[in-house]
JSON list of C-alpha atoms in Angstrom, two decimals:
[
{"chain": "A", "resi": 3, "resn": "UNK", "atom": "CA", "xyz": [127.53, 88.34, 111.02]},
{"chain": "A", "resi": 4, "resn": "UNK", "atom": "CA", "xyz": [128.92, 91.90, 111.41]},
{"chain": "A", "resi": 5, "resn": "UNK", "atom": "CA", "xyz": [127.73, 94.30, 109.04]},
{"chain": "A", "resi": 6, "resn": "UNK", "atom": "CA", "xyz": [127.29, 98.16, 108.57]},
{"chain": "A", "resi": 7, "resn": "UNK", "atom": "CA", "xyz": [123.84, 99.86, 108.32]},
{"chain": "A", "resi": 8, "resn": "UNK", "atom": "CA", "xyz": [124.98, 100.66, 104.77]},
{"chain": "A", "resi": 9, "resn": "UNK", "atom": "CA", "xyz": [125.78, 96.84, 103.88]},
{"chain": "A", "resi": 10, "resn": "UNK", "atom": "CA", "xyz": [123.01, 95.72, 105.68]},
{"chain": "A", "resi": 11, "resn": "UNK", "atom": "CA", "xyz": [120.83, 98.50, 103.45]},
{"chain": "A", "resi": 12, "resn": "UNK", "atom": "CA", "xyz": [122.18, 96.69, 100.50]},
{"chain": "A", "resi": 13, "resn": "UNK", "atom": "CA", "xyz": [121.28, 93.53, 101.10]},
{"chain": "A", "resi": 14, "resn": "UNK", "atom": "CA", "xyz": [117.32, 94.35, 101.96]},
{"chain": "A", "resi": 15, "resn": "UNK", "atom": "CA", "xyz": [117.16, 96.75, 98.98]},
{"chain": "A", "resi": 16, "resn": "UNK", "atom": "CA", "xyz": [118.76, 93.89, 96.77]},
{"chain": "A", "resi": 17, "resn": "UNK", "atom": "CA", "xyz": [116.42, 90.99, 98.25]},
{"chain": "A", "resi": 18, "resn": "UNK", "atom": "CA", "xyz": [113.49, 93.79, 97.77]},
{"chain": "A", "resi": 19, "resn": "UNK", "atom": "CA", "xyz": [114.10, 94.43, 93.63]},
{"chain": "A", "resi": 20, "resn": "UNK", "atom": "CA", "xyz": [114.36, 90.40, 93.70]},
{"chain": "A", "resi": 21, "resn": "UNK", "atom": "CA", "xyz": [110.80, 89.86, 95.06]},
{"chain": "A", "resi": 22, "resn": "UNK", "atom": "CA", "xyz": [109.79, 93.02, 92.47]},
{"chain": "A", "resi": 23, "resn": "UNK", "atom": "CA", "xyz": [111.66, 92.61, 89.57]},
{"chain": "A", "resi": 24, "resn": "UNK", "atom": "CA", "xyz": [113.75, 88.69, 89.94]},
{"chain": "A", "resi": 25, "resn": "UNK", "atom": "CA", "xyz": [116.93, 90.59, 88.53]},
{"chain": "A", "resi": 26, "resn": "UNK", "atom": "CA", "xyz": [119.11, 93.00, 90.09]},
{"chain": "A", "resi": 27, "resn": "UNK", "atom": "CA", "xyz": [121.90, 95.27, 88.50]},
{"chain": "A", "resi": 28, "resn": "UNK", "atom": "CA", "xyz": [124.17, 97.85, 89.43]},
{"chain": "A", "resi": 29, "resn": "UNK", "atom": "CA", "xyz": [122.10, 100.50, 87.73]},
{"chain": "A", "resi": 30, "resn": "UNK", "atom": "CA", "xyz": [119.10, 99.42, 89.88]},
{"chain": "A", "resi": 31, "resn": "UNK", "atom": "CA", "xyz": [120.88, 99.94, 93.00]},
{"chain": "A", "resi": 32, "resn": "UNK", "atom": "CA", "xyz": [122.41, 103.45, 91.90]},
{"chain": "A", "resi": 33, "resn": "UNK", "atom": "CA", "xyz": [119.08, 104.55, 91.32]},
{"chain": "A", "resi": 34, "resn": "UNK", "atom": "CA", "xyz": [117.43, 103.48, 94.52]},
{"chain": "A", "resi": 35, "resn": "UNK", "atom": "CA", "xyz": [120.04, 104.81, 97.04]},
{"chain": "A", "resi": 36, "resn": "UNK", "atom": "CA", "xyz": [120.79, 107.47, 94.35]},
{"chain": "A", "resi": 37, "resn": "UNK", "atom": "CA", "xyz": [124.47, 106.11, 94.44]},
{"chain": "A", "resi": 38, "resn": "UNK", "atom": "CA", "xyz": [127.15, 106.89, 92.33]},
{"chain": "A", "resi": 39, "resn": "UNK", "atom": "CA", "xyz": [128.20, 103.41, 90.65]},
{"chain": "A", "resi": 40, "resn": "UNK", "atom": "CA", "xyz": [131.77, 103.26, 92.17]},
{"chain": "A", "resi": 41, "resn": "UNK", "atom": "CA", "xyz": [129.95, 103.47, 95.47]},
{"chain": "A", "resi": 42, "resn": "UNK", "atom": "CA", "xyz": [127.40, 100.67, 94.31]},
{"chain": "A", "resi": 43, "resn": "UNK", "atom": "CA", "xyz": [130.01, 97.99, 93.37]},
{"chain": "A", "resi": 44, "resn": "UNK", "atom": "CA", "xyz": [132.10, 98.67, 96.51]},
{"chain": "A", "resi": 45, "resn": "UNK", "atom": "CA", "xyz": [129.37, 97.50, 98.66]},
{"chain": "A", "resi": 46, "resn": "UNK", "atom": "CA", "xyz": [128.41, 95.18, 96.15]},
{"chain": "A", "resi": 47, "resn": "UNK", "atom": "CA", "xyz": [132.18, 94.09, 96.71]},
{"chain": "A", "resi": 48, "resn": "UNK", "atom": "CA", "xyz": [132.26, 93.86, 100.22]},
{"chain": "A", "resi": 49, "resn": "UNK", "atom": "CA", "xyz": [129.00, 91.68, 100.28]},
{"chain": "A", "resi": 50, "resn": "UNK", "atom": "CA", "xyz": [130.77, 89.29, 97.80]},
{"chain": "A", "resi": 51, "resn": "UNK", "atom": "CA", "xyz": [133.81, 88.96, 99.91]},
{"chain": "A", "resi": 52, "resn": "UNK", "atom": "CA", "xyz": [131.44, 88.22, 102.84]},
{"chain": "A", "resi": 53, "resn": "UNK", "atom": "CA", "xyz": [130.01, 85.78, 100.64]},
{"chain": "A", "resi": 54, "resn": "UNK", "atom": "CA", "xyz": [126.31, 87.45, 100.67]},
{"chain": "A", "resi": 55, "resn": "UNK", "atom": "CA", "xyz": [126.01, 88.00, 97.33]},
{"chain": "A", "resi": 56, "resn": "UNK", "atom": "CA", "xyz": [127.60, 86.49, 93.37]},
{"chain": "A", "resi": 57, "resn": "UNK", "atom": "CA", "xyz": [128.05, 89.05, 91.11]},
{"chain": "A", "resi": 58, "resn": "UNK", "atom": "CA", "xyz": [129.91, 89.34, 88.07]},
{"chain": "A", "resi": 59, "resn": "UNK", "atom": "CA", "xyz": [131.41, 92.69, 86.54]},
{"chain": "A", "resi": 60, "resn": "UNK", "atom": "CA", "xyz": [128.69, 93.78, 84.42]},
{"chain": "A", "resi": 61, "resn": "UNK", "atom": "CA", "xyz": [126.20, 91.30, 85.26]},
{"chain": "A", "resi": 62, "resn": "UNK", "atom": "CA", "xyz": [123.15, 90.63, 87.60]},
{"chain": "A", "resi": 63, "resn": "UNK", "atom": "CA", "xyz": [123.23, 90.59, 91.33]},
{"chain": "A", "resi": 64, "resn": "UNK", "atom": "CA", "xyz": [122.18, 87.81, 92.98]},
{"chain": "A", "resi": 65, "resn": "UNK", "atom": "CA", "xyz": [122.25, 86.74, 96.81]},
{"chain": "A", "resi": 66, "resn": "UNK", "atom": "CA", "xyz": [123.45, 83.69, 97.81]},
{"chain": "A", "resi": 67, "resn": "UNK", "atom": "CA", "xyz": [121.29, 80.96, 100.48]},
{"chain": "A", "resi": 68, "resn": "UNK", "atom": "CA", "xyz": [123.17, 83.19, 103.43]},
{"chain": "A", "resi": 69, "resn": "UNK", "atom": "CA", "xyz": [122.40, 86.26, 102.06]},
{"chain": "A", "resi": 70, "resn": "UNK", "atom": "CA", "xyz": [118.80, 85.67, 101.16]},
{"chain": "A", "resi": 71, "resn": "UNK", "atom": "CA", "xyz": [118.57, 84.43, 104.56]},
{"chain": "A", "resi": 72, "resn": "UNK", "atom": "CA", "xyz": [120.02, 87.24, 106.18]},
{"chain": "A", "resi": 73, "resn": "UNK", "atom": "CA", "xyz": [118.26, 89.78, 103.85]},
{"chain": "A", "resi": 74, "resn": "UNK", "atom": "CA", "xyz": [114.91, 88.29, 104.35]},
{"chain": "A", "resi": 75, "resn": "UNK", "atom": "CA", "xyz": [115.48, 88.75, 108.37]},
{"chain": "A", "resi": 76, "resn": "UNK", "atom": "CA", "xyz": [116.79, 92.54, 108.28]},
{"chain": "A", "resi": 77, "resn": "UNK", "atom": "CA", "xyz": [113.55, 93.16, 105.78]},
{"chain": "A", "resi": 78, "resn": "UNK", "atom": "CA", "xyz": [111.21, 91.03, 108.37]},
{"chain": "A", "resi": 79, "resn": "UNK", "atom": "CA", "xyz": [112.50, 93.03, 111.26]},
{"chain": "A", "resi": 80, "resn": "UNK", "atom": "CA", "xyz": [111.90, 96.85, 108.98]},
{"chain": "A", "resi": 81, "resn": "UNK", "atom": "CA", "xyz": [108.22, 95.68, 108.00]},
{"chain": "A", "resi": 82, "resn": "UNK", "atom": "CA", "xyz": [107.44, 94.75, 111.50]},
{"chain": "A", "resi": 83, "resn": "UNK", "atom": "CA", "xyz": [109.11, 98.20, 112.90]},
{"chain": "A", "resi": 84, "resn": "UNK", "atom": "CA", "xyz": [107.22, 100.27, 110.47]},
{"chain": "A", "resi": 85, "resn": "UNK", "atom": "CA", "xyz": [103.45, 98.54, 110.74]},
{"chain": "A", "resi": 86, "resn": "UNK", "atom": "CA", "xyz": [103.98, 98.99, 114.51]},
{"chain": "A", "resi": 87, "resn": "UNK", "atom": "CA", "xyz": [105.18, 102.77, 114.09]},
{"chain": "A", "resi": 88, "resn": "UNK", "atom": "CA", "xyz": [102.18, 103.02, 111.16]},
{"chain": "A", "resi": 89, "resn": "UNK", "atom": "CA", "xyz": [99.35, 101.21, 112.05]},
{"chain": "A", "resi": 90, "resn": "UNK", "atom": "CA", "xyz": [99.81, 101.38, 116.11]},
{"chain": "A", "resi": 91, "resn": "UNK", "atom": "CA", "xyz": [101.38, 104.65, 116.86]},
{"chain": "A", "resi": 92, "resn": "UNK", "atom": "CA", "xyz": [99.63, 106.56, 113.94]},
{"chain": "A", "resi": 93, "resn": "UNK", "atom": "CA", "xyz": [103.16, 107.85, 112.58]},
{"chain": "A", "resi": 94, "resn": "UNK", "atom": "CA", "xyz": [102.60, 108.93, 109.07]},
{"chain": "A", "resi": 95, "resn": "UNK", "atom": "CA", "xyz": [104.19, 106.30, 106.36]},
{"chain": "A", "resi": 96, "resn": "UNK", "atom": "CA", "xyz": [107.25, 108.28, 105.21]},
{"chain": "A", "resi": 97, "resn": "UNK", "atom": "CA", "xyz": [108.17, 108.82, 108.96]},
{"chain": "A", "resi": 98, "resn": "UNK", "atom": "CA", "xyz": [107.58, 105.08, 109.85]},
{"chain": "A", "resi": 99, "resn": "UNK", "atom": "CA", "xyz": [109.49, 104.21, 106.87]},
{"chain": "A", "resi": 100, "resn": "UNK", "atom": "CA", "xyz": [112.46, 106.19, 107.51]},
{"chain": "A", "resi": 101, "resn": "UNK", "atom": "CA", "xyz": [112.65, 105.65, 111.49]},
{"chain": "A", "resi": 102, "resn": "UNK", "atom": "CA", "xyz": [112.14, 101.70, 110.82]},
{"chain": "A", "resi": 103, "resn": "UNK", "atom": "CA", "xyz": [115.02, 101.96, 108.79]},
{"chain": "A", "resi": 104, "resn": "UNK", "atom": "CA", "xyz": [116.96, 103.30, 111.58]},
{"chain": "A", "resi": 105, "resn": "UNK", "atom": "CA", "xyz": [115.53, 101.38, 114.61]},
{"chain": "A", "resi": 106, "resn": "UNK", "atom": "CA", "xyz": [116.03, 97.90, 112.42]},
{"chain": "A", "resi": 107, "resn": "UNK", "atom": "CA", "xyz": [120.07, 98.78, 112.83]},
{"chain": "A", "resi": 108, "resn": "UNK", "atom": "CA", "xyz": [120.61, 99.12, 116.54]},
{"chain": "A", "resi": 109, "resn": "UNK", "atom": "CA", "xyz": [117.85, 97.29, 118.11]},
{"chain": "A", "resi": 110, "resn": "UNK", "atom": "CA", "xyz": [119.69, 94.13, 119.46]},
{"chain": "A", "resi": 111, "resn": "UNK", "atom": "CA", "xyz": [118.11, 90.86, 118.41]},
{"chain": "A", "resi": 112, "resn": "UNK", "atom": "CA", "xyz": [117.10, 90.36, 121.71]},
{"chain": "A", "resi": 113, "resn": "UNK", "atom": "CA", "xyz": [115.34, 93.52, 122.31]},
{"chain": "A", "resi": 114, "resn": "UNK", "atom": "CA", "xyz": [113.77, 93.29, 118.95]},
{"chain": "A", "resi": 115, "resn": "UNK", "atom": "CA", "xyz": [112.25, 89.95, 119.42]},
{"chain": "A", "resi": 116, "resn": "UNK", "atom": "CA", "xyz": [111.17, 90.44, 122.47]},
{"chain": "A", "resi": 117, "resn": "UNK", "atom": "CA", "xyz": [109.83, 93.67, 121.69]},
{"chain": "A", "resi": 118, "resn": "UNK", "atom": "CA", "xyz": [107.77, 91.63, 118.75]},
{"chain": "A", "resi": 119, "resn": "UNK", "atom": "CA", "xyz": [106.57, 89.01, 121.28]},
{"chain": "A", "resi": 120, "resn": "UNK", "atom": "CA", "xyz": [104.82, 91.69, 123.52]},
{"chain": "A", "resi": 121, "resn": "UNK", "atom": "CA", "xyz": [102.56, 92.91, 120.85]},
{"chain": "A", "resi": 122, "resn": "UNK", "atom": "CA", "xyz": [101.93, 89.42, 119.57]},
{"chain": "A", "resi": 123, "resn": "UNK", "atom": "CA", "xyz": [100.79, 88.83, 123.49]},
{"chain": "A", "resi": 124, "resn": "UNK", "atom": "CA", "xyz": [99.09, 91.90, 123.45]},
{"chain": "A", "resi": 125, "resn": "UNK", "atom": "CA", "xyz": [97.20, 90.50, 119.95]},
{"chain": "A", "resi": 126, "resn": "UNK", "atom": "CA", "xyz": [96.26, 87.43, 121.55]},
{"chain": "A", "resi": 127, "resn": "UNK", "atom": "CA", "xyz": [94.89, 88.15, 125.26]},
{"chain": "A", "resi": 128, "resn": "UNK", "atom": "CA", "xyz": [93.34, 91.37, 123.97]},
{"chain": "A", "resi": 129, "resn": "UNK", "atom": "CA", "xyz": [90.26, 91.25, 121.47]},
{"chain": "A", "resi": 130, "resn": "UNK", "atom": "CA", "xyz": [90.63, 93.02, 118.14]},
{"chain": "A", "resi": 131, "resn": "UNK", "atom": "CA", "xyz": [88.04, 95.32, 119.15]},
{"chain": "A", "resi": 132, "resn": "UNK", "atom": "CA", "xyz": [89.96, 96.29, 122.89]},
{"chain": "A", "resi": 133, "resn": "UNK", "atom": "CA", "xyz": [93.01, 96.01, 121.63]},
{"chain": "A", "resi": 134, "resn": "UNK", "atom": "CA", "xyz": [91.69, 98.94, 118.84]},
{"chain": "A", "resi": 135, "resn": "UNK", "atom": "CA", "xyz": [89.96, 100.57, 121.81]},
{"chain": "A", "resi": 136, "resn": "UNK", "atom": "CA", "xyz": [93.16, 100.89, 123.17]},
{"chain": "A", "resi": 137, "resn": "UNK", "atom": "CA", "xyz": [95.13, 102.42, 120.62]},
{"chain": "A", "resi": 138, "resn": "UNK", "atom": "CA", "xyz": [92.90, 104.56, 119.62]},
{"chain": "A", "resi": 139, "resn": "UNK", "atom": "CA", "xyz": [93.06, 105.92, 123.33]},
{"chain": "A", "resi": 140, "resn": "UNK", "atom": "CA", "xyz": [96.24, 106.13, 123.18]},
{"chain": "A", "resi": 141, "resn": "UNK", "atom": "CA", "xyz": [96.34, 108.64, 120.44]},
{"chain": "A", "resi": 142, "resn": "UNK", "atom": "CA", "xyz": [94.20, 111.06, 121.62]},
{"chain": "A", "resi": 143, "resn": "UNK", "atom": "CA", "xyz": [96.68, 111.77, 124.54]},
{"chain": "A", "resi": 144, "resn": "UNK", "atom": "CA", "xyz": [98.44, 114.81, 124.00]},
{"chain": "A", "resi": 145, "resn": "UNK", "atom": "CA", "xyz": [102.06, 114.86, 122.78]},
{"chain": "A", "resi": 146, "resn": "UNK", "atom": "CA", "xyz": [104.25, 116.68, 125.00]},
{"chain": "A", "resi": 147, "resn": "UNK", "atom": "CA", "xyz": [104.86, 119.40, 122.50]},
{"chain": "A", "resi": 148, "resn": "UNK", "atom": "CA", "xyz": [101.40, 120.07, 122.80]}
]
């Protein structure tokens, strides 16, 4: 299905309060993306007519079996990103975080999963302890700003 960054940021931060809170309003949106609501319940809108979400003026926000599907996926794909950019790289959190975000939106599926299938490999012919070995070798290279 074709959707925007935005819509797609929607529909992980909605199946995120659902895992953390199991109800999701308007106001909780506006206050994570720091929205104003008009701009909340057009998304909220658009998701609806894509048949994503139900939602009824006023009440709770719910995703429907696509949606959850598809939101589960797109939040997958930003957890994987950001351990990898985190735990691997050594990228600080916030910076993980916010380039995950990004990287989750234009990877292609295919580049994505096979990206994701390369450092399972890497998992499972390397050791724990070499494939550590490794990546803390690779950090101690210098950057090229340096």
């Amino acid at each position: 299905m074709d959707l925007t960054e935005s819509l797609e940021d929607y529909l992980e931060a909605i199946y995120v309060h659902l895992q953390e809170k199991k109800v999701v309003r308007v106001k909780d949106l506006m206050k994570h993306f720091n929205y104003k609501s008009s701009s909340v319940n057009t998304a909220i809108g658009q998701l609806k007519k894509k048949g994503l979400v139900d939602h009824e003026k006023y009440g709770y926000i719910d995703l429907t079996t696509e949606g959850r599907e598809l939101a589960k996926e797109i939040y997958r794909k930003h957890e994987k990103l950001t351990g990898f950019l985190r735990d691997t790289l050594g990228i600080n959190g916030e910076t993980a975080e916010n380039d995950a975000c990004r990287m989750e939106h234009i990877l292609s599926d295919e580049t994505y999963e096979t990206f994701y299938r390369f450092i399972k490999y890497l998992e499972q012919v390397l050791t724990r302890k070499k494939l550590d070995s490794i990546i803390e070798q690779f950090k101690k290279l210098p950057r090229e700003t340096d």
